Coordinates of C-alpha atoms and ligand atoms in Angstrom, one line a residue:
M1 CA 24.0 51.9 30.2
M2 CA 26.0 54.7 28.5
T3 CA 23.7 56.8 26.8
V4 CA 26.3 58.1 24.2
T5 CA 28.8 55.4 22.8
V6 CA 31.2 56.7 20.4
V7 CA 33.3 54.0 18.3
G8 CA 36.0 55.9 16.6
S9 CA 39.6 57.1 16.2
I10 CA 42.3 58.6 18.5
N11 CA 44.9 60.6 17.3
I12 CA 47.8 62.6 18.4
D13 CA 47.6 66.0 16.8
H14 CA 50.8 67.9 15.8
V15 CA 49.7 71.5 15.0
I16 CA 51.7 73.9 13.4
R17 CA 50.4 77.4 12.8
L18 CA 51.9 79.4 10.0
A19 CA 51.2 82.4 7.6
Q20 CA 50.2 80.3 4.9
F21 CA 50.4 76.7 3.8
P22 CA 53.8 75.5 2.1
R23 CA 53.4 74.6 -1.5
P24 CA 55.0 71.4 -3.0
G25 CA 58.6 71.7 -2.6
E26 CA 58.5 74.8 -0.3
T27 CA 59.7 74.9 3.3
L28 CA 58.2 77.6 5.5
T29 CA 58.7 78.1 9.4
G30 CA 55.6 78.2 11.5
D31 CA 54.7 80.7 14.4
D32 CA 53.8 77.9 17.0
Y33 CA 53.8 74.2 17.5
Q34 CA 51.6 72.1 19.9
I35 CA 51.0 68.5 20.6
I36 CA 47.2 68.0 21.3
A37 CA 44.7 65.1 21.6
G38 CA 42.6 64.6 18.6
G39 CA 41.2 62.1 16.2
K40 CA 37.3 62.3 15.0
G41 CA 36.2 59.8 17.3
A42 CA 37.9 61.2 20.7
N43 CA 37.0 64.9 19.8
Q44 CA 33.4 64.0 19.3
A45 CA 33.3 61.8 22.6
V46 CA 35.1 65.0 24.4
A47 CA 32.5 67.3 22.9
A48 CA 29.7 65.1 23.9
A49 CA 31.1 64.5 27.3
R50 CA 31.9 68.3 28.0
A51 CA 28.3 69.2 26.8
G52 CA 27.0 67.1 29.4
A53 CA 26.4 63.6 27.9
S54 CA 27.1 60.4 29.6
T55 CA 29.9 59.2 27.3
R56 CA 31.8 56.0 26.5
L57 CA 34.7 55.9 23.9
I58 CA 35.4 52.6 22.1
A59 CA 38.9 52.9 20.4
C60 CA 42.5 51.7 20.0
V61 CA 45.8 53.5 21.0
G62 CA 49.4 52.3 20.6
D63 CA 51.8 51.3 23.4
D64 CA 53.5 54.7 23.1
A65 CA 54.1 56.9 26.2
L66 CA 51.8 59.8 24.8
A67 CA 48.8 57.2 24.6
H68 CA 48.6 57.0 28.4
S69 CA 48.4 60.8 29.1
L70 CA 45.7 60.9 26.1
V71 CA 43.4 58.3 27.7
A72 CA 44.0 59.7 31.3
G73 CA 42.8 63.1 29.8
F74 CA 39.6 61.4 28.2
A75 CA 38.8 60.1 31.8
K76 CA 39.4 63.4 33.3
D77 CA 36.6 64.7 31.0
G78 CA 34.4 62.1 32.5
I79 CA 34.5 59.7 29.5
N80 CA 34.3 55.9 30.1
T81 CA 37.5 54.8 28.8
Q82 CA 37.1 51.2 29.8
A83 CA 36.8 50.1 26.1
I84 CA 40.0 51.8 24.9
A85 CA 42.4 49.0 24.2
S86 CA 46.2 49.3 24.1
I87 CA 47.7 47.7 20.8
R88 CA 51.1 46.2 21.1
E89 CA 53.9 47.5 18.8
V90 CA 51.7 49.9 17.0
N91 CA 51.6 53.7 17.2
T92 CA 48.8 55.7 18.2
G93 CA 47.1 57.4 15.2
V94 CA 48.9 60.7 14.0
A95 CA 47.5 63.8 12.6
L96 CA 50.1 66.5 11.0
I97 CA 47.9 69.6 10.9
Q98 CA 49.0 73.1 9.5
V99 CA 46.6 76.1 10.2
N100 CA 47.1 79.1 8.3
R101 CA 46.4 82.8 9.3
E102 CA 42.9 82.6 7.7
G103 CA 42.0 79.6 10.4
E104 CA 41.9 77.1 7.5
N105 CA 43.5 73.7 7.9
T106 CA 45.2 70.8 6.0
I107 CA 45.5 67.6 7.8
A108 CA 47.7 64.6 6.8
L109 CA 46.9 61.2 8.9
A110 CA 48.5 57.9 9.8
A111 CA 46.0 55.7 11.1
G112 CA 48.3 53.9 13.6
A113 CA 46.3 51.8 16.1
N114 CA 43.0 53.1 14.6
A115 CA 43.4 50.7 11.7
H116 CA 43.5 47.8 14.4
L117 CA 40.0 48.5 15.5
T118 CA 38.5 45.6 13.5
P119 CA 35.3 44.2 14.5
E120 CA 37.1 41.3 16.3
Q121 CA 38.9 44.0 18.2
L122 CA 35.5 45.9 18.8
Q123 CA 34.2 42.5 20.5
H124 CA 37.4 42.1 22.4
N125 CA 37.3 45.9 23.7
T126 CA 33.8 45.8 25.0
A127 CA 31.0 43.1 26.3
G128 CA 28.3 45.0 24.1
L129 CA 27.2 47.9 22.5
A130 CA 24.0 48.9 24.3
C131 CA 23.5 52.6 24.3
Q132 CA 20.9 55.2 23.2
Q133 CA 23.0 56.9 20.6
L134 CA 25.9 55.4 18.8
L135 CA 28.1 58.1 16.8
L136 CA 30.3 57.0 14.1
Q137 CA 32.9 58.8 12.0
L138 CA 35.3 57.2 9.1
E139 CA 38.7 57.2 10.6
I140 CA 38.4 53.4 11.6
P141 CA 37.7 50.4 9.3
L142 CA 34.4 50.4 7.3
A143 CA 33.6 46.8 8.4
T144 CA 33.9 47.9 12.1
N145 CA 31.4 50.8 11.6
I146 CA 29.1 48.4 9.9
A147 CA 29.4 45.8 12.9
A148 CA 28.8 48.4 15.5
A149 CA 25.9 50.1 13.9
T150 CA 24.4 46.5 13.3
Q151 CA 24.6 45.7 17.0
A152 CA 23.6 48.9 18.5
K153 CA 20.8 49.2 16.3
A154 CA 19.4 45.6 17.3
Q155 CA 19.6 46.8 20.8
G156 CA 17.4 50.0 19.9
A157 CA 20.2 52.4 19.6
T158 CA 19.8 55.6 17.2
V159 CA 22.8 55.6 14.8
I160 CA 24.5 58.9 13.9
L161 CA 27.1 59.0 11.3
N162 CA 29.5 62.0 10.9
P163 CA 30.8 60.7 7.3
A164 CA 34.2 62.3 7.7
P165 CA 37.0 62.4 6.3
A166 CA 35.1 62.5 3.0
Q167 CA 34.6 59.0 1.2
A168 CA 31.9 57.2 -0.8
L169 CA 30.1 54.8 1.4
P170 CA 28.3 51.4 0.8
E171 CA 24.6 50.9 1.1
E172 CA 25.4 48.4 3.7
L173 CA 26.4 51.1 6.2
L174 CA 24.0 53.8 4.9
C175 CA 21.0 51.6 5.4
L176 CA 21.9 51.4 9.1
V177 CA 22.2 55.1 9.8
D178 CA 19.3 57.2 11.2
V179 CA 21.1 60.5 11.3
I180 CA 23.8 61.6 9.0
T181 CA 26.0 64.9 9.3
P182 CA 28.2 65.6 6.5
N183 CA 29.7 68.7 5.6
E184 CA 29.3 70.3 2.1
T185 CA 32.6 68.2 0.7
E186 CA 31.4 65.1 2.3
A187 CA 27.7 65.5 1.1
E188 CA 29.1 65.8 -2.5
Q189 CA 31.2 62.8 -2.0
L190 CA 28.3 60.7 -0.9
T191 CA 25.7 61.7 -3.6
G192 CA 27.8 63.4 -6.4
I193 CA 25.6 66.5 -5.9
V194 CA 27.6 69.6 -5.5
V195 CA 26.4 71.6 -2.5
S196 CA 26.9 75.2 -3.0
D197 CA 23.5 76.7 -2.3
N198 CA 20.2 75.6 -0.7
K199 CA 19.0 73.8 -3.8
G200 CA 22.2 71.7 -4.0
A201 CA 21.6 70.8 -0.3
A202 CA 18.3 69.9 -0.6
Q203 CA 18.9 67.6 -3.6
A204 CA 21.9 65.9 -1.7
A205 CA 19.7 65.7 1.4
A206 CA 17.0 63.9 -0.9
A207 CA 19.6 61.5 -2.3
L208 CA 20.6 60.6 1.3
H209 CA 16.7 60.1 2.2
N210 CA 16.6 57.7 -0.8
K211 CA 19.3 55.6 1.1
G212 CA 17.1 55.1 3.9
I213 CA 18.5 57.9 6.2
A214 CA 15.6 59.6 8.2
T215 CA 17.4 62.9 9.3
V216 CA 19.9 64.7 7.0
I217 CA 21.9 67.5 8.7
I218 CA 24.4 69.1 6.3
T219 CA 26.9 71.4 8.1
L220 CA 27.8 74.5 5.8
G221 CA 30.5 76.1 7.9
A222 CA 30.1 79.8 8.9
R223 CA 26.6 79.7 7.1
G224 CA 25.3 77.0 9.7
V225 CA 23.3 73.8 8.8
W226 CA 20.9 72.5 6.3
L227 CA 18.3 70.3 8.1
S228 CA 16.1 67.8 6.1
E229 CA 13.9 65.4 7.7
Q230 CA 12.3 62.8 5.5
G231 CA 8.9 63.9 4.2
Q232 CA 9.3 67.5 5.3
T233 CA 10.8 70.5 3.4
G234 CA 14.3 71.3 4.4
Q235 CA 15.4 74.3 5.9
L236 CA 18.7 76.4 6.4
I237 CA 19.5 77.1 10.2
P238 CA 21.9 79.7 10.2
G239 CA 25.0 79.4 12.5
F240 CA 26.3 82.3 14.9
K241 CA 28.5 85.1 13.7
V242 CA 31.8 85.0 15.7
N243 CA 35.5 85.6 14.7
A244 CA 37.0 82.5 13.4
L245 CA 40.6 81.7 14.6
D246 CA 40.8 78.0 13.9
T247 CA 38.0 75.9 12.5
T248 CA 39.6 72.5 13.5
A249 CA 36.9 70.4 15.3
A250 CA 34.1 72.7 14.5
G251 CA 32.3 69.6 13.0
D252 CA 33.4 67.5 15.8
T253 CA 32.1 69.8 18.4
F254 CA 28.8 70.2 16.5
N255 CA 28.4 66.3 16.6
G256 CA 29.3 65.9 20.2
A257 CA 27.1 68.8 21.3
L258 CA 24.3 67.8 19.2
L259 CA 24.2 64.1 20.8
A260 CA 24.5 65.7 24.3
A261 CA 21.5 67.8 23.7
L262 CA 19.3 65.0 22.1
E263 CA 20.3 63.0 25.2
H264 CA 18.9 65.7 27.4
Q265 CA 15.6 65.3 25.4
Q266 CA 16.0 68.5 23.6
P267 CA 13.8 68.8 20.4
L268 CA 15.9 68.6 17.1
L269 CA 15.9 72.4 16.5
N270 CA 17.0 73.3 20.0
A271 CA 19.7 70.6 19.9
I272 CA 21.0 72.1 16.6
A273 CA 20.9 75.6 18.1
F274 CA 22.9 74.2 20.9
A275 CA 25.1 72.3 18.8
Q276 CA 25.9 75.4 16.4
A277 CA 26.8 77.5 19.5
G278 CA 29.1 75.0 20.7
A279 CA 30.9 74.9 17.3
A280 CA 30.8 78.5 17.0
L281 CA 32.8 78.9 20.5
S282 CA 35.1 76.1 19.2
V283 CA 36.3 78.1 16.1
T284 CA 36.9 81.2 18.2
R285 CA 39.8 79.1 20.1
H286 CA 42.9 77.3 18.8
G287 CA 43.4 73.5 18.4
A288 CA 41.0 70.8 18.6
Q289 CA 40.4 69.1 21.9
T290 CA 41.7 72.3 23.6
S291 CA 38.9 74.3 21.6
I292 CA 35.9 72.0 22.7
P293 CA 33.6 73.9 24.9
Y294 CA 31.9 72.8 28.2
R295 CA 28.2 72.8 28.7
A296 CA 28.1 76.1 30.9
D297 CA 30.1 77.9 28.3
I298 CA 27.6 77.0 25.4
Q299 CA 24.6 77.8 27.6
A300 CA 26.1 81.2 28.5
F301 CA 27.0 81.8 24.7
L302 CA 23.5 80.9 23.8
D303 CA 22.0 83.0 26.4
A304 CA 24.3 86.0 25.4
H305 CA 22.9 85.4 21.8
L306 CA 19.4 85.2 22.7
G307 CA 17.1 87.1 20.2
R308 CA 19.7 86.2 17.4
S309 CA 19.1 82.5 18.2
P310 CA 18.8 80.2 15.3
V311 CA 15.8 78.8 16.9
N312 CA 13.6 81.9 16.8
G313 CA 15.1 83.1 13.5
H314 CA 16.2 86.7 14.6
H315 CA 19.1 87.5 12.7
Ligands
ADP401 P1 33.4 70.6 9.4 O1 34.4 71.1 10.5 O2 33.2 69.1 9.7 O3 34.0 70.8 8.0 P2 31.8 73.0 9.1 O4 32.7 73.7 8.8 O5 30.4 72.8 8.3 O6 32.1 71.3 9.6 O7 31.4 73.3 10.6 C1 30.1 72.7 11.6 C2 29.5 73.8 12.2 O8 30.3 74.6 12.9 C3 28.8 74.6 11.2 O9 27.5 74.1 11.0 C4 28.6 75.9 12.2 O10 27.5 75.8 13.0 C5 29.7 75.9 12.9 N1 31.0 76.7 12.2 C6 32.0 76.6 11.4 N2 32.5 77.4 10.9 C7 32.2 78.5 11.6 C8 32.4 79.8 11.5 N3 33.4 80.4 10.7 N4 31.7 80.7 12.3 C9 30.6 80.4 12.9 N5 30.3 79.0 13.1 C10 30.8 78.0 12.6

C-alpha cells in the first residue's frame, strides 16, 4: 500500500523572472526563462517523495512530448506513476508564472488534461485508493476530490486538503477532510474571516472546525503557521528566518514534507517543524519542483537551526 496518495494536477510551468510585474497593457522583458515541472498535485507528490514518503500520484497529462519527460522525472523521484493517465488530443496543464525581484509571483493557469481527471477517469486510472494519507488540492474537478476523499476515507485513510488555489468549497467536501492547510488568502476565501493576525487566524480556524475538520493549519508565509486542533487553544508556530528568493511552491513543499513526517510517525509539532524547514529551504531556491528539498537537506537544515527550532520555541 502506498502510504501517501496524491490525487491532483500536473502542469508545465513556464517561468519568467523580471524586475517587476508588467501592468495591464505594458510589455516588459524578463531576465530569465525556464520550463519546469509543476502543478500543485505533482509538486506536493515530489515534496512528499523527496522528504522520504512512499508516494503515489494519480493524475492526467496530455499527449504532448513534454508529458513523457515530466512523468519520467516523477518516477526518478521515486514516485509511483502507474496511475498517471495520458489523455489523447489534450494538452498537459500549463502555468505561466512571473517572479519579480521581491520573490513574489503571479500565475495564470490552463487546466488542460487536469480538467479530464473526472471521477470516471479516477476509476479508470487506478484500481483503488487504499492509502494512509490522501492529499488533495483544487486544480482538478471538485467532484473528483469528493469521490477520492469518500473512497479513501471509507478505507481508513486520513484526508488532507490543501485548498489551493483559493475558492469557496461545499460542505460535501469539507465534511470529508481531517486536516486542512490553507494559506491566509485561502482561509479567508473559505470562511469570510480576514486572517491578518492571530485573532483572525483563531476565528477562521474555529469556523473550519465547525465544518467538522479536526486539524486546521493556516500557513502564514514568513510568519510560520497557525495550528489549531479541535477542542484546543490554537497557537502560532514561527517559521525559519531565511533570505527568500522565490516563494513558488513554499506551500506545496510544506504539505508534502508534512505528510512525509507524519508517515514517519512524527508527532504533529515535530512534523510541522520539519515541514516549515523544508518550505524555508524551498524559498531560498528558484522555481517550483527545482526548489523542493530532499530529506537529508531538510534534516541538515533542522540540525543547523537547532536551538532556534519552532518545536522548542527558542527564537
Ligand atoms: P503558499 O505558498 O501556499 O502561499 P505560504 O506562503 O503560507 O503558503 O508558505 C507556506 C510555508 O512556507 C509557511 O508556513 C512557512 O513555513 C514557509 N515560508 C513561506 N515563505 C517563507 C519565507 N519568506 N521565509 C521562511 N519561510 C517561509
